[in-house]
Coordinates of C-alpha atoms in Angstrom, one line a residue:
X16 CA -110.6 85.4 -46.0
X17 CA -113.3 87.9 -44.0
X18 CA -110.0 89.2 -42.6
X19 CA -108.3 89.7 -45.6
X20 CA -111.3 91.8 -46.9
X21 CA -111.6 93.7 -44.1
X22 CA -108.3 94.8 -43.9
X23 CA -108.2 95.6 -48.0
X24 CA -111.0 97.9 -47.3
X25 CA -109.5 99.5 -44.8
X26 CA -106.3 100.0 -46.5
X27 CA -108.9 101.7 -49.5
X28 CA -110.1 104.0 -46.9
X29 CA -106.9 105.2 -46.2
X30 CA -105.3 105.7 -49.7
X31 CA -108.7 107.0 -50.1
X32 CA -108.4 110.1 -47.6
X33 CA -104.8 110.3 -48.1
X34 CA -105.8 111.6 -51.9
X35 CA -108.1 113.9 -50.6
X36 CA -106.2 115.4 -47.7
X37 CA -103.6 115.5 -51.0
X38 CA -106.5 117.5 -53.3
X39 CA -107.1 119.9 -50.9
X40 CA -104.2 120.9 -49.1
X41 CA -100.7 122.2 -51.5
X42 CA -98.0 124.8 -50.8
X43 CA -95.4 126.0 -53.0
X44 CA -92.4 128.1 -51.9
X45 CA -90.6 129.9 -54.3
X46 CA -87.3 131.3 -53.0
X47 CA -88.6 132.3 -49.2
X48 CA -85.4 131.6 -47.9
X49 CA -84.3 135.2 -49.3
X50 CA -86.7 136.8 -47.5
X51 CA -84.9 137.2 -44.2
X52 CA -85.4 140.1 -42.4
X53 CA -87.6 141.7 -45.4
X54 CA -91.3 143.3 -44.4
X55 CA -93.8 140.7 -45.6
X56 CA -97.4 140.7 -47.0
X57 CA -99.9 138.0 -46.4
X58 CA -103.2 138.2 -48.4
X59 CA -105.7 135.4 -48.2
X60 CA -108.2 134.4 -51.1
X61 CA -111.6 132.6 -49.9
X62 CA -113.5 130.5 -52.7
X63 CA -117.0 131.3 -52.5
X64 CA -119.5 128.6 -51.8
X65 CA -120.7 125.7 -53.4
X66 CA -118.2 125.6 -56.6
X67 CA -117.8 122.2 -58.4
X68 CA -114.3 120.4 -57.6
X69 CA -113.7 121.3 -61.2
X70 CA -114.5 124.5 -61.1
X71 CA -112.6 125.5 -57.8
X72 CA -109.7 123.7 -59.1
X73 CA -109.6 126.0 -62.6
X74 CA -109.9 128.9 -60.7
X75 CA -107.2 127.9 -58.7
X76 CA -104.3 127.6 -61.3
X77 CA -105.7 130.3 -63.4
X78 CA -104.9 132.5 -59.9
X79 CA -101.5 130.8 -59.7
X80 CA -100.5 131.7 -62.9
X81 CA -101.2 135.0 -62.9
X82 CA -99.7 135.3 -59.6
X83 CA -96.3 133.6 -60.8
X84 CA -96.5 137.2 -62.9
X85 CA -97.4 139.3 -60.3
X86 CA -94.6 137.9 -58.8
X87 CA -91.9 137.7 -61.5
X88 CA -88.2 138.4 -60.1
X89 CA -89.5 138.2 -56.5
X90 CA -89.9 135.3 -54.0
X91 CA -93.0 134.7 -52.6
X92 CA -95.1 131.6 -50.9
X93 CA -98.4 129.8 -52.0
X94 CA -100.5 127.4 -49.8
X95 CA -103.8 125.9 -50.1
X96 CA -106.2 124.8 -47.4
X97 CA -109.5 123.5 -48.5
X98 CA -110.7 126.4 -50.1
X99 CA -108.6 129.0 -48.1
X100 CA -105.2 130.0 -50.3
X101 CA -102.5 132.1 -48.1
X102 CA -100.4 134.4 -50.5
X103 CA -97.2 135.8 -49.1
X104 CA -94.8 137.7 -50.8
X105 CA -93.0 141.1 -49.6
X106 CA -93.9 144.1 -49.3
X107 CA -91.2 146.0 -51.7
X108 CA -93.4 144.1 -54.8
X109 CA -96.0 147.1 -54.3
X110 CA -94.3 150.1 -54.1
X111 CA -96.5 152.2 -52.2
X112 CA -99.6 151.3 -52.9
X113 CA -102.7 149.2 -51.2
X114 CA -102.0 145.3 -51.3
X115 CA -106.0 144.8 -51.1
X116 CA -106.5 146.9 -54.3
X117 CA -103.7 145.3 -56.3
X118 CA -104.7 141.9 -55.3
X119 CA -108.1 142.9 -55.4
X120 CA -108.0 144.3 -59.0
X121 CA -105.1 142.2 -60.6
X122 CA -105.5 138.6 -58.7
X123 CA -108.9 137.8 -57.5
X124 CA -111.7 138.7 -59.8
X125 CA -112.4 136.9 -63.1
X126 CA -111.2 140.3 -65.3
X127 CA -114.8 140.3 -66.8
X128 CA -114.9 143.3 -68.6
X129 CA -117.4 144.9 -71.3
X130 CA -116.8 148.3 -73.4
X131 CA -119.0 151.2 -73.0
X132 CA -118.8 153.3 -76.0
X133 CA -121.8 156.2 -76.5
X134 CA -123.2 155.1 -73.5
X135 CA -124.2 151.8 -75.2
X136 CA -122.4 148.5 -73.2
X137 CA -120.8 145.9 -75.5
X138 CA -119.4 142.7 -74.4
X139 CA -115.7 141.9 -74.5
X140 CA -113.2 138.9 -74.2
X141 CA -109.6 138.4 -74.6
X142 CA -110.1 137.0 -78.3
X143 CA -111.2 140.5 -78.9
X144 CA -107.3 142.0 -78.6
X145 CA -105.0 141.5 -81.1
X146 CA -102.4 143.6 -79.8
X147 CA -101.9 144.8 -75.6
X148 CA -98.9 146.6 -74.8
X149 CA -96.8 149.2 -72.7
X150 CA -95.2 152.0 -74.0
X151 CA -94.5 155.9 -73.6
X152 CA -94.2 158.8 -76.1
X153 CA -96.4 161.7 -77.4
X154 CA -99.8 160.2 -78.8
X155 CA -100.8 161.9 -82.3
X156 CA -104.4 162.8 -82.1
X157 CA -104.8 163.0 -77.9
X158 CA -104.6 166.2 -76.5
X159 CA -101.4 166.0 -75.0
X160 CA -97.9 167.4 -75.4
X161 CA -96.1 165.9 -73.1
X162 CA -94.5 162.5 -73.1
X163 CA -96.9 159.9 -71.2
X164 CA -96.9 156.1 -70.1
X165 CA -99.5 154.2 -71.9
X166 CA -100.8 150.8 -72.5
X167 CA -101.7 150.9 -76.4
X168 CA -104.8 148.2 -77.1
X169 CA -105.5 147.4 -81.1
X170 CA -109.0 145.5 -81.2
X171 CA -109.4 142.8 -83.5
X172 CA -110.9 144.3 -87.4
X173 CA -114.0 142.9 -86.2
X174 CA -114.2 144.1 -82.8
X175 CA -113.3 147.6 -84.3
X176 CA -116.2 147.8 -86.5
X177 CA -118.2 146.6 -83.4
X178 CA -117.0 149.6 -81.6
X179 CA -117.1 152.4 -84.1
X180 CA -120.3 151.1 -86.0
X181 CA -121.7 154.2 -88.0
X182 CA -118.9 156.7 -86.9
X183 CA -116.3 155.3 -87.8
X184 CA -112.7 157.5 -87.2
X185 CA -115.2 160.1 -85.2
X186 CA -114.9 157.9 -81.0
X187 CA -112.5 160.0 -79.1
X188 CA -112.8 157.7 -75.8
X189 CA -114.2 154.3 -74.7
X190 CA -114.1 152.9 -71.4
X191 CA -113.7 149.7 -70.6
X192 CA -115.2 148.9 -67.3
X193 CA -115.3 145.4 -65.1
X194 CA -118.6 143.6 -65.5
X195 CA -118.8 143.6 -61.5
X196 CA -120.7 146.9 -60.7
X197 CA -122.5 148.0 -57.8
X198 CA -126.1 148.8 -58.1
X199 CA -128.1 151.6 -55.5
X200 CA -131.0 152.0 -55.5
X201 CA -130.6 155.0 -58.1
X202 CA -126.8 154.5 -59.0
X203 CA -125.0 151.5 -60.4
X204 CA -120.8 152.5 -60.3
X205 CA -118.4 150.0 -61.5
X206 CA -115.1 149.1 -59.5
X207 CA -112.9 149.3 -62.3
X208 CA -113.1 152.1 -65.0
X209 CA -110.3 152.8 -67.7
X210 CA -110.8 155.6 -70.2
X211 CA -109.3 154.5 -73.5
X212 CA -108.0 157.0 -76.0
X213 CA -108.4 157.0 -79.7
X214 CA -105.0 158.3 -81.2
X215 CA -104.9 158.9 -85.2
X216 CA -103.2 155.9 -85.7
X217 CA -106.6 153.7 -85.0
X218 CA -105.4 152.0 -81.7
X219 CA -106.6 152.5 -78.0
X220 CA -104.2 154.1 -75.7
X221 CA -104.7 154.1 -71.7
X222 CA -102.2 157.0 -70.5
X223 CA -101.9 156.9 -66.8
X224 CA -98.7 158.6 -64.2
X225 CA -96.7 156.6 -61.5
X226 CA -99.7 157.5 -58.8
X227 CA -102.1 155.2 -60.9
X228 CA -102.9 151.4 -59.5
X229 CA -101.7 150.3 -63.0
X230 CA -98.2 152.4 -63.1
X231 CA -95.6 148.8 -61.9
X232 CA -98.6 146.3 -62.7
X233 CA -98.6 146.6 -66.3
X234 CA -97.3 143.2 -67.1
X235 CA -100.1 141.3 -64.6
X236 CA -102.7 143.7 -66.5
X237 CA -101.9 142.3 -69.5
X238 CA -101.6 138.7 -68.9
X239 CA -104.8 138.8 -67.1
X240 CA -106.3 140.8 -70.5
X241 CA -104.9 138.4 -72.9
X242 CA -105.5 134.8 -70.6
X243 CA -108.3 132.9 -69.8
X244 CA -110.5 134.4 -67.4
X245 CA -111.7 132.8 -64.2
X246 CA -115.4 132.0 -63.5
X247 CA -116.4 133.5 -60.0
X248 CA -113.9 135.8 -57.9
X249 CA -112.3 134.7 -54.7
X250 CA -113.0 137.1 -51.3
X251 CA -109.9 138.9 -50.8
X252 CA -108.3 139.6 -47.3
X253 CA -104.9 141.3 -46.3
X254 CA -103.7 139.9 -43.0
X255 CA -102.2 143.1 -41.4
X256 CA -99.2 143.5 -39.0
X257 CA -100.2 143.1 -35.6
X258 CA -98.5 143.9 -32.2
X259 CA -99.6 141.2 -30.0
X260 CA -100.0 142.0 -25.6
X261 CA -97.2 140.1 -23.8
X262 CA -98.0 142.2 -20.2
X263 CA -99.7 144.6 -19.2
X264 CA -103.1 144.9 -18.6
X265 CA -104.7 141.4 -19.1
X266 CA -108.4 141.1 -19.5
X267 CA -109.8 138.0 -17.1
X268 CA -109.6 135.4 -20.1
X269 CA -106.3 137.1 -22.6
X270 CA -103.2 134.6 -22.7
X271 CA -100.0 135.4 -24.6
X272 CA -100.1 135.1 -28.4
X273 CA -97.8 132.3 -28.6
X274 CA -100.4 129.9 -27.0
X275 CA -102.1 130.0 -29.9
X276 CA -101.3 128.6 -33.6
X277 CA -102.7 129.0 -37.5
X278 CA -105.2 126.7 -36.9
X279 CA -107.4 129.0 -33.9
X280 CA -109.4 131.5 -35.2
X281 CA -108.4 134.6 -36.1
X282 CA -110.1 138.2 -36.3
X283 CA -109.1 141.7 -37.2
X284 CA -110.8 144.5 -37.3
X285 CA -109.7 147.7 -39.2
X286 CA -110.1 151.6 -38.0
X287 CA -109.4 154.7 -40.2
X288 CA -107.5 156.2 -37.3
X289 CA -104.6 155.0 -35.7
X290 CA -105.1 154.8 -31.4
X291 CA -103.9 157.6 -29.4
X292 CA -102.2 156.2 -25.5
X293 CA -106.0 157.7 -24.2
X294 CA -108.0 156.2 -26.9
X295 CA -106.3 153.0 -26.6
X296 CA -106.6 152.0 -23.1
X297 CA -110.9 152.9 -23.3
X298 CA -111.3 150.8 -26.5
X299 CA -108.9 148.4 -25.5
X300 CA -111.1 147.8 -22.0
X301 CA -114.6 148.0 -23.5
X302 CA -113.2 145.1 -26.4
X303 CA -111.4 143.1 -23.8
X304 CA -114.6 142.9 -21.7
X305 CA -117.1 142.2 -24.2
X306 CA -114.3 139.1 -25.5
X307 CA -114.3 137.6 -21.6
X308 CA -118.2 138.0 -21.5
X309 CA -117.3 134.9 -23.7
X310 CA -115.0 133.1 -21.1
X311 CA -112.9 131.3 -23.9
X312 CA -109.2 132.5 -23.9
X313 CA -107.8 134.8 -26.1
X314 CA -104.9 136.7 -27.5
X315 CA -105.3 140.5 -27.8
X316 CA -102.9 142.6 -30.2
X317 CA -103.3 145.9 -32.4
X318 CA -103.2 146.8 -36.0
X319 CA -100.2 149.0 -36.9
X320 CA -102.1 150.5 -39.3
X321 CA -105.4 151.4 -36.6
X322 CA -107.7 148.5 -35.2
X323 CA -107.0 145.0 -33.5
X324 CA -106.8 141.8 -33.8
X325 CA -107.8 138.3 -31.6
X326 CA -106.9 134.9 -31.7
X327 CA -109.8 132.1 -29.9
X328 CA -109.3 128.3 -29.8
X329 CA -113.1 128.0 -30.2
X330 CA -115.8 130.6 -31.4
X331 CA -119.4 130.2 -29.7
X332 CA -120.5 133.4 -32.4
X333 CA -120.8 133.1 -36.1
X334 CA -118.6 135.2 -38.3
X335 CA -121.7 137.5 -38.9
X336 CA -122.0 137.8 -35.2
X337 CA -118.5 139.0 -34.7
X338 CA -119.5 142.6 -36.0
X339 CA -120.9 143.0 -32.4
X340 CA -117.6 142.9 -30.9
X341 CA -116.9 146.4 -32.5
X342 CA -120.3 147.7 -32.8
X343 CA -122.8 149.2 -29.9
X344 CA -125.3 149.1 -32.9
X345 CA -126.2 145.2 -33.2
X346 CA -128.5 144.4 -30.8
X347 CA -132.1 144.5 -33.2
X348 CA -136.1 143.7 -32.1
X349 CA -137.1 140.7 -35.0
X350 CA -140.3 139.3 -34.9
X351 CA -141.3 136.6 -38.2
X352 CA -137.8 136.6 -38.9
X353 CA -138.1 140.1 -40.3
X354 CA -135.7 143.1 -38.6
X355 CA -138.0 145.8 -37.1
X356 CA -137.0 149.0 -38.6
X357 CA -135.3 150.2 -35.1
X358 CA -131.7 149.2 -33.4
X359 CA -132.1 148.9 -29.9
X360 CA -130.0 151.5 -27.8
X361 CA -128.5 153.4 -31.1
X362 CA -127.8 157.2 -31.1
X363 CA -130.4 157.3 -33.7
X364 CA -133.2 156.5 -31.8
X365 CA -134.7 156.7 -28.7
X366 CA -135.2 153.3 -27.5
X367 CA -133.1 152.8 -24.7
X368 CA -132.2 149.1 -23.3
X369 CA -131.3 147.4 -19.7
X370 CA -130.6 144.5 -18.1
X371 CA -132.6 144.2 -14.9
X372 CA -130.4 141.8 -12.7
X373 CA -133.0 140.7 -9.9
X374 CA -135.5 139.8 -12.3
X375 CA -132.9 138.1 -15.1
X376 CA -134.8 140.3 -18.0
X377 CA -133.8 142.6 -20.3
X378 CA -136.3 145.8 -20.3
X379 CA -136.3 147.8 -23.7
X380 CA -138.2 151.5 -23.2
X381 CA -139.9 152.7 -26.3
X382 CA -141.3 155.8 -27.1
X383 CA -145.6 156.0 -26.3
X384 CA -146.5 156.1 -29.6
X385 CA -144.3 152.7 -30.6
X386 CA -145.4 150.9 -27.8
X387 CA -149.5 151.0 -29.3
X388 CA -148.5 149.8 -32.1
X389 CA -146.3 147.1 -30.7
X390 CA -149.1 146.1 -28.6
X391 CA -151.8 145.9 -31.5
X392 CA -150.0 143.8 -33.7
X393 CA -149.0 141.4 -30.8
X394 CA -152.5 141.2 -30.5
X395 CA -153.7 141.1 -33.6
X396 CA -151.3 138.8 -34.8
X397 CA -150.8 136.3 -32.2
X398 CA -146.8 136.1 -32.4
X399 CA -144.3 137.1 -30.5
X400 CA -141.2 139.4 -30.0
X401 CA -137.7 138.7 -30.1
X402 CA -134.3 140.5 -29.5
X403 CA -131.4 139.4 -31.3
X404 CA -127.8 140.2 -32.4
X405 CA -125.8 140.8 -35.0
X406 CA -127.0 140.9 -38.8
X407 CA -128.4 137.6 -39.0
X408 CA -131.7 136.2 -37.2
X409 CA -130.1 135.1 -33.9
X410 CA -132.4 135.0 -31.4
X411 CA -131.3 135.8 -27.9
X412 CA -134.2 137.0 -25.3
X413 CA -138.4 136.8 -26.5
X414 CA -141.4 138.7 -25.1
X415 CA -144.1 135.7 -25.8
X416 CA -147.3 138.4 -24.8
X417 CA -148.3 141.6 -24.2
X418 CA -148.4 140.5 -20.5
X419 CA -144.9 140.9 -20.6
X420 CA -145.6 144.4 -21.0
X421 CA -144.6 146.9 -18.3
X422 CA -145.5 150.4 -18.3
X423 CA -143.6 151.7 -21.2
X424 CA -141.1 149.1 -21.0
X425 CA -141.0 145.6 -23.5
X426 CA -139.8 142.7 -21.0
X427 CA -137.9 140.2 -22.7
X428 CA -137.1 136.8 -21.2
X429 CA -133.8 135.5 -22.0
X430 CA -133.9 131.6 -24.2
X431 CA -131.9 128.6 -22.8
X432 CA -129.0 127.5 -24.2
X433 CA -127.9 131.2 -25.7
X434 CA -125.4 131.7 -22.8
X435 CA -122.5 133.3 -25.1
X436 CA -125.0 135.3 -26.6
X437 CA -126.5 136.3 -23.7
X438 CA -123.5 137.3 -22.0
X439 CA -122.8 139.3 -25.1
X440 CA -125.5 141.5 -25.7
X441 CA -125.5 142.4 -21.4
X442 CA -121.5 143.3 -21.7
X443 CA -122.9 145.6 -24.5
X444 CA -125.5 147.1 -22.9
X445 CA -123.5 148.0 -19.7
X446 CA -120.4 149.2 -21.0
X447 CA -119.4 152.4 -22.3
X448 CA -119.9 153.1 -26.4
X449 CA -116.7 153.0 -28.9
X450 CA -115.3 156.3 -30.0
X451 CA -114.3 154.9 -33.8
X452 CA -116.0 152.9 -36.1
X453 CA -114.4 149.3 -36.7
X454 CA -115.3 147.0 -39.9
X455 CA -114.3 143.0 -39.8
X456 CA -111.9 142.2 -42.5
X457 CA -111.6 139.0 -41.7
X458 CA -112.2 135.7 -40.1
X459 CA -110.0 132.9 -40.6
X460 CA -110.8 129.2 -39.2
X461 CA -110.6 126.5 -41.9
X462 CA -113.3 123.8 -40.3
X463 CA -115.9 127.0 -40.7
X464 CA -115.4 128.1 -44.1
X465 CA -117.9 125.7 -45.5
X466 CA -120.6 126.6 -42.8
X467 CA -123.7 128.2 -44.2
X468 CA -124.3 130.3 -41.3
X469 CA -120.9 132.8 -42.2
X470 CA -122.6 134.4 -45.6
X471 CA -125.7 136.7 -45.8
X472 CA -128.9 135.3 -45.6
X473 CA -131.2 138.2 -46.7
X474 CA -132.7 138.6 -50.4
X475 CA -131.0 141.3 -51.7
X476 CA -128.0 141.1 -50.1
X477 CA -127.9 137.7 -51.4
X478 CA -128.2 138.5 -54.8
X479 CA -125.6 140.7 -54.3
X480 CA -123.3 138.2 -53.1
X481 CA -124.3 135.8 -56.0
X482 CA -123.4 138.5 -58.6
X483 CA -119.7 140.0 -56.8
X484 CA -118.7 137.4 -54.8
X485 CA -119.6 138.8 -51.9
X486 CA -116.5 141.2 -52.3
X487 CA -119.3 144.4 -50.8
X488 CA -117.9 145.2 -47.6
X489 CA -120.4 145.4 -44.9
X490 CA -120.2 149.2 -44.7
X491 CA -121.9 150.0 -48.2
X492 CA -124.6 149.2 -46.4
X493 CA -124.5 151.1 -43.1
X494 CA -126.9 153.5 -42.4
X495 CA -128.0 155.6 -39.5
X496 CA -129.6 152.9 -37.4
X497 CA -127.6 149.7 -38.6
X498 CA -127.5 147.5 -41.6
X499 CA -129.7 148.2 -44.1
X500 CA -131.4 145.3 -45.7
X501 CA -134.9 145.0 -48.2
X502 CA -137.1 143.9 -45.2
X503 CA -140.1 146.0 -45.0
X504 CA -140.6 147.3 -41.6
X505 CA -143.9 145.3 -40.2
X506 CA -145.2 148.2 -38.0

């Protein structure tokens, strides 16, 4: 009988995992096998953290819905991986414009929107339309002769009122602006911003020409107006095209792409500029060295469109590490988890740093007038120093005392068990500095997208994330000397 129970539970545990493999893995192809031979898009859409099953799965079909209309008399391809969703589709769907701003405006974000009418903000809904469509002609009571495409909006009687209070017939324009904005320090700036139109005839009109994001995505537009909206945005990634090393010249660790599969991680960084023959083989030798300072193989291949990309069975760095692959400016003094105001070895300072190989240290030189107030707080305060990497708290190397000191050097003794990191930061040091700036799009392994360590961990940046969805890229907030957070400099 013990047996017989045993094995029923067992069987449980089974079905039981079976159903949730089921939950979180689906893919839907709908007519791929026309595709052949057609250039192909591949966007990726990452659920921020810590959403109810419930929630995630709303979101979900409310983006494959509006994507079946994005997609409408085109094939395309839908999977989902835990909470990683691979979009592919091709590339004639866009005409010519950026597949990270159409999926970006149109696919991901929740289309929360609010009016902005006399430089007063009033909130807005779908119930609020009573009429959204496309159209072209002369508008009677715009300044415009010509004919123009338009989208013509007619509010609801109650939403009009709302809207014209006590002007009524006297609004030229409204805008109508998605809730996600962007706040400075002085500025906030919104990432969408349509100027609506009052014609005589009472409705709204939105005129734009075929170089506008909206000109081919009108129908999406509207759907996503007129439907239920979802409740947090997904990140948004466009896998580029990349043209992977079969020969050449290997770095120590590089294999051929095809040893790798979907599941190993994969990275890409972007450049504004594509590589010149020169350019390429310097960058190209500084990236493949600080990737073997790693000693875990790895494909190598570049972006068409300017940048590179790698492939790694196993990743010793978190994602917010990876930045340092690309970037001489990531090595940072921290001490009480705080970021010192300076970036270690940066053009925009003059701290300069070394690795002394006899002694197994690093040595950072600072300026006479830093160093006495380095040493007074060490003494005053009792704590130590720490150098770290990338725009986390990582710790790699600590100075414990001021005995560490050395003329006007800080000595800094590397920690066990920080080998990769280590390794890292001396490859760094010791090789020569990009020419181009590179920003990490992306970072795709499915067993990591849950780990806490990938998303910010500083104040403001978090409530950033917690308002946008972490949709900031990292170089809104680049400044001369590295990233710039709310920590207050502690000497």
């Amino acid at each position: 009988m013990m047996k017989k129970n045993k094995s029923l539970k067992i069987f449980m545990i089974v079905c039981l995992f079976l159903f949730l493999v089921g939950c979180s893995f689906s893919k839907e192809s709908h007519g791929m096998n026309d595709l052949d031979g057609k250039n192909m898009i591949t966007m990726y859409f990452k659920e921020i953290p810590n959403l109810s099953a419930e929630e995630a799965e709303n979101n979900y079909e409310i983006l494959k819905d509006r994507i079946e209309v994005f997609c409408e008399g085109f094939s395309y391809e839908l999977e989902k991986k835990g909470n990683l969703i691979t979009f592919v589709f091709p590339e004639e769907r866009l005409a010519y414009f950026n597949p990270l701003d159409v999926s970006d405006i149109f696919l991901s974000k929740p289309m929360d929107y609010e009016v902005i009418v006399n430089e007063k903000s009033l909130e807005f809904t779908p119930e609020d339309i009573q009429l959204l469509e496309e159209g072209s002609g002369i508008i009677d009571g715009v300044e415009s002769s010509e004919t123009t495409q338009f989208l013509r909006y007619q509010f609801t009687e109650d939403y009009a009122k709302k809207l014209e209070g006590n002007q009524p017939g006297e609004i030229e324009s409204i805008h109508l602006v998605d809730n996600n904005i962007y706040r400075g320090y002085d500025t906030k700036w919104y990432i969408v911003d349509w100027e609506l139109f009052r014609g005589k005839d009472g409705f709204y009109y939105q005129i734009y020409d075929d170089a506008e994001l909206i000109c081919g995505n009108e129908k999406i537009y509207i759907y996503d107006m007129t439907h239920d909206k979802m409740t947090v945005p997904y990140n948004c990634y466009e896998k580029k095209r990349v043209v992977w090393e079969s020969d050449g010249d290997f770095g120590q660790y590089q294999k051929k792409a095809d040893e790798f599969n979907e599941n190993n991680y994969y990275v890409q960084f972007s450049c504004d500029e594509q590589w010149t023959n020169d350019l390429r083989i310097k960058e190209e030798n500084n990236i493949k060295g600080r990737l073997d300072s790693l000693r875990i193989p790895y494909s190598f291949g570049v972006l068409e469109e300017g940048g590179f990309a790698f492939q790694m069975e196993k990743m010793p760095l978190t994602e917010s590490m990876m930045d340092s692959m690309a970037d001489d400016n990531q090595i940072y003094l921290r001490c009480d988890n705080h970021i010192i105001r300076w970036v270690v070895a940066s053009e925009y300072n003059d701290m300069q740093i070394d690795w002394m190989d006899e002694e197994e240290v690093f040595h950072v030189m600072v300026p006479n007038k830093d160093m006495k107030k380095i040493k007074e707080w060490m003494k005053t305060s009792g704590k130590a120093l720490y150098l770290g990497i990338g725009n986390e708290n990582h710790i790699v190397a600590s100075m414990e005392s001021v005995n560490q000191m050395k003329g006007s050097s800080l000595v800094f003794k590397p920690i066990d068990g920080k080998d990769a990191c280590i390794d890292l930061m001396k490859e760094i040091i010791l090789s020569p500095k990009f020419e181009k700036y590179y920003s990490m799009d992306f970072c795709k392994k499915e067993d990591q997208l849950n780990d806490p360590s990938l998303y910010v961990k500083d104040d403001f940046l978090q409530s950033m994330y917690e308002r946008t969805g972490n949709c900031l890229n990292k170089r809104l907030f680049r400044g001369n000397g590295g990233l710039k957070t709310a920590t207050t400099p502690v000497f």
